[in-house]
PDB file of C-alpha atoms in Angstrom:
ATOM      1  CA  UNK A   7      17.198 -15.982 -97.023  1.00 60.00           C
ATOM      2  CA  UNK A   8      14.170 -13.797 -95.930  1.00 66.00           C
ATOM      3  CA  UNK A   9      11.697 -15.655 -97.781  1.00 92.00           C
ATOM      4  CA  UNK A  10       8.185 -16.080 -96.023  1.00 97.00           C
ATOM      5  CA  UNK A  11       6.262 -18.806 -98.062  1.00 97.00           C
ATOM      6  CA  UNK A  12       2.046 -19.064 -98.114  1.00 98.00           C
ATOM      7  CA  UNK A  13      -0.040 -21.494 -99.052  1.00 98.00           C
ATOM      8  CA  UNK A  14      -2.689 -21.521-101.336  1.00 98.00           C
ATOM      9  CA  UNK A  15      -1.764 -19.147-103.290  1.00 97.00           C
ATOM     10  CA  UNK A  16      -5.611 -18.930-104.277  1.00 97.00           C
ATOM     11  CA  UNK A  17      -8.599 -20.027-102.149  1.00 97.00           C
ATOM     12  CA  UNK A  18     -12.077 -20.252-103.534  1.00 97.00           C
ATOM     13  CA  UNK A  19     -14.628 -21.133-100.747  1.00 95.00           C
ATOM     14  CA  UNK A  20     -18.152 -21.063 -99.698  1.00 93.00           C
ATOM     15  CA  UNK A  21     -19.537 -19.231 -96.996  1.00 93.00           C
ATOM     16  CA  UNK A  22     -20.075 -22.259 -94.894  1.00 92.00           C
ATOM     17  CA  UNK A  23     -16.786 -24.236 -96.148  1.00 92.00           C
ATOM     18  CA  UNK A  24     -14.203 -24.350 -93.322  1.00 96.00           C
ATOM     19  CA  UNK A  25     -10.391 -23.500 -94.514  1.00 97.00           C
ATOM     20  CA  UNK A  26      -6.998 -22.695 -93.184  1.00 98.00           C
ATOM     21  CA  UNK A  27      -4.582 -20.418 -94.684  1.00 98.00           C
ATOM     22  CA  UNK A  28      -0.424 -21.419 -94.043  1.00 98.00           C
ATOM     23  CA  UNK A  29       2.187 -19.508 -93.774  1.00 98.00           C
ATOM     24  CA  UNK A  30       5.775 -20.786 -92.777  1.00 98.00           C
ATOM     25  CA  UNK A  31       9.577 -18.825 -92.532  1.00 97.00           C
ATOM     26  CA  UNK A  32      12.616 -19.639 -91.585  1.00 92.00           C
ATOM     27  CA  UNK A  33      14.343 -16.971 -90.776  1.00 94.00           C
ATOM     28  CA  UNK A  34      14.597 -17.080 -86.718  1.00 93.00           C
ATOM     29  CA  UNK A  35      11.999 -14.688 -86.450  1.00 94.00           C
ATOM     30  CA  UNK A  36       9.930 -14.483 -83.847  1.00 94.00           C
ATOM     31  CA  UNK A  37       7.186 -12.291 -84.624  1.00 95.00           C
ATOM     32  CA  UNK A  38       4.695 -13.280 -86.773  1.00 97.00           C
ATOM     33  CA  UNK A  39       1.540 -10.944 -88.584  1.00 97.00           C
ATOM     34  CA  UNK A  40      -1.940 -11.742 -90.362  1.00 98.00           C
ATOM     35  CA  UNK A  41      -2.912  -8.462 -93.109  1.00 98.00           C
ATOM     36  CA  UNK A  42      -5.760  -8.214 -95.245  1.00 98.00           C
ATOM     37  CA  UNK A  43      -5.010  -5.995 -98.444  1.00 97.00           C
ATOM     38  CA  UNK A  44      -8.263  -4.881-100.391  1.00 96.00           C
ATOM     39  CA  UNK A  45      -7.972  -4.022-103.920  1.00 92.00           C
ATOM     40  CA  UNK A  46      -6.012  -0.942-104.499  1.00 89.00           C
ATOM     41  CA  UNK A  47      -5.462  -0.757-100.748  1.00 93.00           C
ATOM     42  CA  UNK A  48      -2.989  -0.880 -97.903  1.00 95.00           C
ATOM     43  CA  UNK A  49      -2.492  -3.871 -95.949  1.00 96.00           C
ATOM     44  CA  UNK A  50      -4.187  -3.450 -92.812  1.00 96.00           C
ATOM     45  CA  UNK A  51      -2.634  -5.731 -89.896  1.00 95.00           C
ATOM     46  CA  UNK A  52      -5.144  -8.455 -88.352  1.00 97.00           C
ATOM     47  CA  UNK A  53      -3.322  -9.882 -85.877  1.00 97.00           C
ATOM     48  CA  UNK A  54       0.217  -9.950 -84.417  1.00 96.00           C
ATOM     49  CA  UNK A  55       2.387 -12.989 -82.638  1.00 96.00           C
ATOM     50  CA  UNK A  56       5.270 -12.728 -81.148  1.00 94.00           C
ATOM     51  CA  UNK A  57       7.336 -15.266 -79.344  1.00 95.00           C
ATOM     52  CA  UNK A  58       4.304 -17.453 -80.612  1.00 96.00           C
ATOM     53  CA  UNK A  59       1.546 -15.683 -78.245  1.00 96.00           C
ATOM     54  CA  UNK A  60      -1.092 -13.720 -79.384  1.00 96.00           C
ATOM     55  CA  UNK A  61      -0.174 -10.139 -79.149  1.00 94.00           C
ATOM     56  CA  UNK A  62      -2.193  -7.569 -81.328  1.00 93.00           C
ATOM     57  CA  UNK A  63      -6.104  -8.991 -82.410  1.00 95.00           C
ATOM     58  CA  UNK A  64      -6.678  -5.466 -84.279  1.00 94.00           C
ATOM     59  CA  UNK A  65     -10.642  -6.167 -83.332  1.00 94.00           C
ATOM     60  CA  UNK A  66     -11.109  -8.913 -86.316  1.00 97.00           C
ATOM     61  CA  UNK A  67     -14.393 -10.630 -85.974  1.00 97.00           C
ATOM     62  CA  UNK A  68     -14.040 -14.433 -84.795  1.00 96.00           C
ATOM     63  CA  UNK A  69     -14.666 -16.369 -88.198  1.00 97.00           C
ATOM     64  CA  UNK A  70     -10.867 -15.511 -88.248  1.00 98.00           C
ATOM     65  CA  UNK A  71      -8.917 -17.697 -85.628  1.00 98.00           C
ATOM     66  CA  UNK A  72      -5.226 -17.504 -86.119  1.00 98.00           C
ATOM     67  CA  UNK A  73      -3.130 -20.045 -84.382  1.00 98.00           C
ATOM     68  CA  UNK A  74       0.656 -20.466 -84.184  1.00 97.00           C
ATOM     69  CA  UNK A  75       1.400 -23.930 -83.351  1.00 96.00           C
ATOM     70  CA  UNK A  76       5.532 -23.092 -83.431  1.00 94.00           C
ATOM     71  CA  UNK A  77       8.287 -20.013 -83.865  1.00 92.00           C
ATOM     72  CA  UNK A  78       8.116 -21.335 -87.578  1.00 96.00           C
ATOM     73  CA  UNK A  79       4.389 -21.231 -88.479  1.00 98.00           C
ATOM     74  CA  UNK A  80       1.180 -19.370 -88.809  1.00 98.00           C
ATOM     75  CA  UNK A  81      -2.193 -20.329 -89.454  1.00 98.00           C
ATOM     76  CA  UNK A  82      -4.912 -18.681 -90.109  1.00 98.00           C
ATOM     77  CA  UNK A  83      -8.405 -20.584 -89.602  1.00 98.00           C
ATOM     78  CA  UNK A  84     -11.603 -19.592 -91.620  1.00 97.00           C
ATOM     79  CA  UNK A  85     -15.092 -20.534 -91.151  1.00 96.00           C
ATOM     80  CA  UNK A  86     -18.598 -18.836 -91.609  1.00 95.00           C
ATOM     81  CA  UNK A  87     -16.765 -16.354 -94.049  1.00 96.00           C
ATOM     82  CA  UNK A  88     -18.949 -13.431 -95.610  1.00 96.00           C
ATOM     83  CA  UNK A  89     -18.083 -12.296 -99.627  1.00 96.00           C
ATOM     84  CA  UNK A  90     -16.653  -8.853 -98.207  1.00 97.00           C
ATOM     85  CA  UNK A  91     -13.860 -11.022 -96.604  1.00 97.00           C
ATOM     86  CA  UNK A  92     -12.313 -11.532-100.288  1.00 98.00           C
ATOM     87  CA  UNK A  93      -9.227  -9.988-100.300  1.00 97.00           C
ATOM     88  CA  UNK A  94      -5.310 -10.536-100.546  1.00 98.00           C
ATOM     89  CA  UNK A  95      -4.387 -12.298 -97.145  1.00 98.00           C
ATOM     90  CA  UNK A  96      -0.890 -11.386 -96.300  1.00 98.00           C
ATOM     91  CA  UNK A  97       1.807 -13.048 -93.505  1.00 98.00           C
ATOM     92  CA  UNK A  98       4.863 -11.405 -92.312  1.00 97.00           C
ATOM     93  CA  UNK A  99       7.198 -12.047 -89.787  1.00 96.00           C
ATOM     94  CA  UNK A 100       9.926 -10.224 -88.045  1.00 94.00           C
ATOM     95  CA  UNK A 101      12.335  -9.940 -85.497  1.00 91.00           C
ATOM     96  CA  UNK A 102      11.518  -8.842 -81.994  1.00 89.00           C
ATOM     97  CA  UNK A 103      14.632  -7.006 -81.705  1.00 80.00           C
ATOM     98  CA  UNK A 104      14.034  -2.974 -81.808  1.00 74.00           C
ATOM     99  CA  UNK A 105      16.952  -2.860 -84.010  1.00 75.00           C
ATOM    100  CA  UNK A 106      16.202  -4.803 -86.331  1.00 75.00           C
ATOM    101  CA  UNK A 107      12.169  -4.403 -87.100  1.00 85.00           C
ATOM    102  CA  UNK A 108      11.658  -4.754 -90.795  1.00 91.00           C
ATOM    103  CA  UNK A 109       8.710  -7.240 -91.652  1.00 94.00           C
ATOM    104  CA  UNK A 110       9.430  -9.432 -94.157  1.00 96.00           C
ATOM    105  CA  UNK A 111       6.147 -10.187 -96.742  1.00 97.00           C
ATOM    106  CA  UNK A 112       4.999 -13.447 -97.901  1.00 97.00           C
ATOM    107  CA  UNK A 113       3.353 -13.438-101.601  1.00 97.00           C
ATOM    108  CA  UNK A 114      -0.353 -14.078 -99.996  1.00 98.00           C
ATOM    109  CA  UNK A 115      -3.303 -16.112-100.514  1.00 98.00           C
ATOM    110  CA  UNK A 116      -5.817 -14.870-102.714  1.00 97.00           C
ATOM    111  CA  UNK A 117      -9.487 -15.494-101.122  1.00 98.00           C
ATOM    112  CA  UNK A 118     -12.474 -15.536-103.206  1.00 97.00           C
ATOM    113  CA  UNK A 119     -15.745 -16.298-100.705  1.00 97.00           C
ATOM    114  CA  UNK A 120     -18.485 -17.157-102.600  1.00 95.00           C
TER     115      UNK A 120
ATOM    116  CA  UNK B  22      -5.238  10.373 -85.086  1.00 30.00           C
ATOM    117  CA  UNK B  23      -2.760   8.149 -86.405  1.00 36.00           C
ATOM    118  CA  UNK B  24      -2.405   8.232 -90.582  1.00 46.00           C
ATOM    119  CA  UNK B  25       0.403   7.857 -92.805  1.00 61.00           C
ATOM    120  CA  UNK B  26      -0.775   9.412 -96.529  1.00 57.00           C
ATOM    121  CA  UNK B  27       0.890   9.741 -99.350  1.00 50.00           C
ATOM    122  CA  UNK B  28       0.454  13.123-101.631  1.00 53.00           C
ATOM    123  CA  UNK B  29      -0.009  11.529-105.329  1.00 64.00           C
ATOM    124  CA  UNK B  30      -1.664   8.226-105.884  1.00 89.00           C
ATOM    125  CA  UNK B  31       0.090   8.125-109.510  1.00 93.00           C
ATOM    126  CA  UNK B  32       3.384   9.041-110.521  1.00 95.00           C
ATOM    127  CA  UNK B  33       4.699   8.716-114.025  1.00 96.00           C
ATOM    128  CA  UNK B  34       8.104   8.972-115.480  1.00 96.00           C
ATOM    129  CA  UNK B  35      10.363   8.498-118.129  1.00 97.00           C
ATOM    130  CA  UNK B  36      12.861   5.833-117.786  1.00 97.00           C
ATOM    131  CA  UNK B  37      15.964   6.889-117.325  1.00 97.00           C
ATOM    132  CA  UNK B  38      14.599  10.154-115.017  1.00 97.00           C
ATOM    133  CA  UNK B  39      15.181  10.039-111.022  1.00 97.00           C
ATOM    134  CA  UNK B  40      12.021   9.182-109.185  1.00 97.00           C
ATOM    135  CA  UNK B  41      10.597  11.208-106.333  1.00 97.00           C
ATOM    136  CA  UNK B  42       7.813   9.450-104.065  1.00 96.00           C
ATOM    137  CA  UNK B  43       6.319  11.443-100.950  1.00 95.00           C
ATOM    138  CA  UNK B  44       4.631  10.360 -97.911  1.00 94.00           C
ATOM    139  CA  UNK B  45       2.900  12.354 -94.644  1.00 93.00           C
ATOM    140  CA  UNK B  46       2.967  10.985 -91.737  1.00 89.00           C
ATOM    141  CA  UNK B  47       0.605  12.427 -88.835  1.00 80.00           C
ATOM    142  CA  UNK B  48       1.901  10.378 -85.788  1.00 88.00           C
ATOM    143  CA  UNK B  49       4.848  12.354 -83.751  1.00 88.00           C
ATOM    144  CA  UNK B  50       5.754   9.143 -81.976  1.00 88.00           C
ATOM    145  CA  UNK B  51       6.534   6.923 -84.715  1.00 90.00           C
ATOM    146  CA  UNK B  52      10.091   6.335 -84.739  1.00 90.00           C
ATOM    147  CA  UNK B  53      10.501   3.906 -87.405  1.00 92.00           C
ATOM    148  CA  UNK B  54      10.309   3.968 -91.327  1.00 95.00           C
ATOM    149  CA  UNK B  55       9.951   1.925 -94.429  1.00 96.00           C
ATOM    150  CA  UNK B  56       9.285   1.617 -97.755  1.00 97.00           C
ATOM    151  CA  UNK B  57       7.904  -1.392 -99.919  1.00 98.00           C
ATOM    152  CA  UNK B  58       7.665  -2.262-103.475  1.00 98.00           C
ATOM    153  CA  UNK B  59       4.735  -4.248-104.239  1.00 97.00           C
ATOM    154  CA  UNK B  60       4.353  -5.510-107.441  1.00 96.00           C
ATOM    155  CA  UNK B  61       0.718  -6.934-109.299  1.00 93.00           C
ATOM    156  CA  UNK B  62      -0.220 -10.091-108.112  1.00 89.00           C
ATOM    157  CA  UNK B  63       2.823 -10.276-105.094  1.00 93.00           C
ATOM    158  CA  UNK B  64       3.529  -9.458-101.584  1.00 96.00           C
ATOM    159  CA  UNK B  65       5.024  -6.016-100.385  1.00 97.00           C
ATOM    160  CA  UNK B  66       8.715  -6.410-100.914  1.00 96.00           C
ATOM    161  CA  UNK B  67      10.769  -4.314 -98.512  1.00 95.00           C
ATOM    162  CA  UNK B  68      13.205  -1.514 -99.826  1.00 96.00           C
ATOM    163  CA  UNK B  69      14.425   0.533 -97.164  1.00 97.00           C
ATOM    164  CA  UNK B  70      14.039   1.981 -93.726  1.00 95.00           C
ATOM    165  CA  UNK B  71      14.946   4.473 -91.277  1.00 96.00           C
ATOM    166  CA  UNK B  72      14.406   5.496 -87.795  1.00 93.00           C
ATOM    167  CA  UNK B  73      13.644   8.914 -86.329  1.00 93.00           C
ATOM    168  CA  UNK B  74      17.602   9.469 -85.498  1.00 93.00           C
ATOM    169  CA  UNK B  75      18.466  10.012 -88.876  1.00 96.00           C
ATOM    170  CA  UNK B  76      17.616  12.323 -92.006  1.00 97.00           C
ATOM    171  CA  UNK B  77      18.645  10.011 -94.918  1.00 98.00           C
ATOM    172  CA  UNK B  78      19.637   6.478 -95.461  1.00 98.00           C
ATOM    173  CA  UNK B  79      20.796   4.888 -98.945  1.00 97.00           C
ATOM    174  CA  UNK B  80      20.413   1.775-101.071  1.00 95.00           C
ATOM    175  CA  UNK B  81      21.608   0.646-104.010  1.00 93.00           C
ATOM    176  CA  UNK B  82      19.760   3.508-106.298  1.00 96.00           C
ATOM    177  CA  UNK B  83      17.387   4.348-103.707  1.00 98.00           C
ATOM    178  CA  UNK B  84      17.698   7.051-100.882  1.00 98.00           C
ATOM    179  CA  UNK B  85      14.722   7.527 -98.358  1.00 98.00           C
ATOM    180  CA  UNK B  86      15.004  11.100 -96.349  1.00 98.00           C
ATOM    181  CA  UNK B  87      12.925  11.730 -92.847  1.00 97.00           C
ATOM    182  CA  UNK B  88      11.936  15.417 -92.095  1.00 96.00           C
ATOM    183  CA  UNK B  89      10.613  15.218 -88.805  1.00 93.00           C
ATOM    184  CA  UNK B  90       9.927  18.904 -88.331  1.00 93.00           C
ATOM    185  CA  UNK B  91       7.416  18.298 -90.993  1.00 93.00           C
ATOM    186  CA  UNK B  92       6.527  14.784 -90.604  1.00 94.00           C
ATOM    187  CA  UNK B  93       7.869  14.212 -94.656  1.00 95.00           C
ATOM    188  CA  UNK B  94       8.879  10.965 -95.624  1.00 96.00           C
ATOM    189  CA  UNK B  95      10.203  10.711 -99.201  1.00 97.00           C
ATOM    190  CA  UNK B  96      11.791   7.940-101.453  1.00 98.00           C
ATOM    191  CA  UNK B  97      14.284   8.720-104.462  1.00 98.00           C
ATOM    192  CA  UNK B  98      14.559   6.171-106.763  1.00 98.00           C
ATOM    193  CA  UNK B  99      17.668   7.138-109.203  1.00 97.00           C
ATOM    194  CA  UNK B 100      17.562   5.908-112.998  1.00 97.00           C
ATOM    195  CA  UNK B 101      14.227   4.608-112.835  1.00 97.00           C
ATOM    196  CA  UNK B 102      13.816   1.182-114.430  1.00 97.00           C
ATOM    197  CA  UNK B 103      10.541  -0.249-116.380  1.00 96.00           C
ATOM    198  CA  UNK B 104      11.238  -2.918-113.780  1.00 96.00           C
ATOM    199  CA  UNK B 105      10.502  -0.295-111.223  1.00 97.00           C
ATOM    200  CA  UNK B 106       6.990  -0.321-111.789  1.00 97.00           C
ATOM    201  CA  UNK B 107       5.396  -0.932-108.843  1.00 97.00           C
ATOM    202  CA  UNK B 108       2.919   0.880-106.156  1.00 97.00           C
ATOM    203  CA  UNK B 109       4.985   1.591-103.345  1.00 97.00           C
ATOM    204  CA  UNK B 110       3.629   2.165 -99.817  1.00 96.00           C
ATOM    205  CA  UNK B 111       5.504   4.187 -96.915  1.00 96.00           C
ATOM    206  CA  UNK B 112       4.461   2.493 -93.496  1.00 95.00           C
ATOM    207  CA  UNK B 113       5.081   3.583 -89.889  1.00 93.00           C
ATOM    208  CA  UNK B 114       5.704   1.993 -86.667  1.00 90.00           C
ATOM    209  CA  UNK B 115       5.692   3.721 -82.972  1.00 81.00           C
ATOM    210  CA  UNK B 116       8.326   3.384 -80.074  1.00 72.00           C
ATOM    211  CA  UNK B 117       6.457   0.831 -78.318  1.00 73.00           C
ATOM    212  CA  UNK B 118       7.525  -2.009 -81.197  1.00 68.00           C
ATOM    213  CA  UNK B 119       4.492  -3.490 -80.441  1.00 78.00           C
ATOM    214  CA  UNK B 120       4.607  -4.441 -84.196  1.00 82.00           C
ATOM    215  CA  UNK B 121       1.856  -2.724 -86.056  1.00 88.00           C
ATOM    216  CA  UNK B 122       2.509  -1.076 -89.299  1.00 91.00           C
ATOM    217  CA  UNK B 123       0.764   1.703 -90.400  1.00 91.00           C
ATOM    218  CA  UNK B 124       0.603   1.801 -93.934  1.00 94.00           C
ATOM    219  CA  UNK B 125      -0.288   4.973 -96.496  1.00 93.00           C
ATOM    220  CA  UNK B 126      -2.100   4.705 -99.478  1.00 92.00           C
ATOM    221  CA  UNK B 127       0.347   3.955-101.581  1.00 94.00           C
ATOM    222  CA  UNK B 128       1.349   5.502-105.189  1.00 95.00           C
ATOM    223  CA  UNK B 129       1.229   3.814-107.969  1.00 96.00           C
ATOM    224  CA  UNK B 130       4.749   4.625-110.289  1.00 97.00           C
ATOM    225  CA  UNK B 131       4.671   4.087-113.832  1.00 97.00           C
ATOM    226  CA  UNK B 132       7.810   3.837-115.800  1.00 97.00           C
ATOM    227  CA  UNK B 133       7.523   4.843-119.782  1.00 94.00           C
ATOM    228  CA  UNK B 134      10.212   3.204-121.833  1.00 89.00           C
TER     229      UNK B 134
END
């Protein structure tokens, strides 16, 4: 199974609205990554966990909080959000292991700020 | 500084045809390959990968080759599908395995029945 699951799969919220973005797998991995993906873009990585500790904050301004409450989960917390923050929010997670580094995708949350 | 580009943004071909997809990469250090498939509307779905101590690695009807003399990255699909359809980024990761993907641009293939 490398199935990384995210919830909602759509997000519509104000820019004064507080909401949290999911993302669970159950794989055994123990890395775990935040992307934002523009239109017609790349992902570009936000943040990075591994062993459930923050590892990588790629400079993301602080209305983003990620938190990782277990080797399982990943949350990403919103508040304050600006329109230019729409975009495709992507999890992945991964092994740790140098052999075996392939990040596995969820299907994202689509975030409309308003 | 780091980049990982790709040379076309659009690719079409007839189904049936083999598919060729290209990727720079700018970052000497990197060590470790991949290709996704990502589909309208879904995550990238991973396809293949390959680190910097080989020249080719296969799939089932895909084959991704590493020239690291010239920093080439390339993807073959063989007997492109309509279902192939996709845009498909290369990405890039350094020795450290800190993690971070770097991702190209990504080109979009389109399959004609």
């Amino acid at each position: 199974d490398t199935e990384v699951t995210q919830t909602p799969k759509h997000l519509v919220m104000g820019m004064t609205n507080k909401k949290s973005l999911k993302c669970e797998q159950h794989m055994g991995h123990r890395a775990m990554y935040w992307y934002k993906q523009k239109a017609k873009k790349p992902p570009e990585l936000m943040f990075v966990y591994s062993y459930e500790k923050l590892s990588i904050n790629e400079s993301v301004p602080s209305r983003f909080s990620p938190e990782c409450p277990n080797s399982s989960l990943l949350n990403l917390h919103l508040h304050a959000l600006q329109p230019e923050d729409s975009a495709l929010y992507l999890c992945a997670s991964s092994q740790v292991d140098r052999e075996k580094r392939e990040q596995y995708f969820g299907p994202g949350t689509r975030l409309t700020v308003t | 500084g780091e980049s990982v580009g790709l040379h076309l943004p659009t690719l079409s071909v007839q189904e049936g045809d083999n598919s060729i997809i290209n990727c720079a990469y700018s970052n000497s250090a990197s060590d470790y390959f991949i290709w996704y498939k990502q589909e309208s509307g879904k995550g990238p779905q991973f396809i293949i990968d390959i680190r910097s101590n080989m020249d080719k690695r296969q799939g089932q009807r895909v084959t991704v080759l590493l020239n690291k003399t010239v920093k080439h990255l390339s993807l073959q699909i063989a007997a492109t599908q309509p279902g192939d359809s996709a845009v498909y980024f290369c990405a890039e990761q350094g020795s450290s395995n800190t993690g971070k993907l770097i991702f190209g641009q990504g080109t979009t293939l389109q399959v004609k029945p």
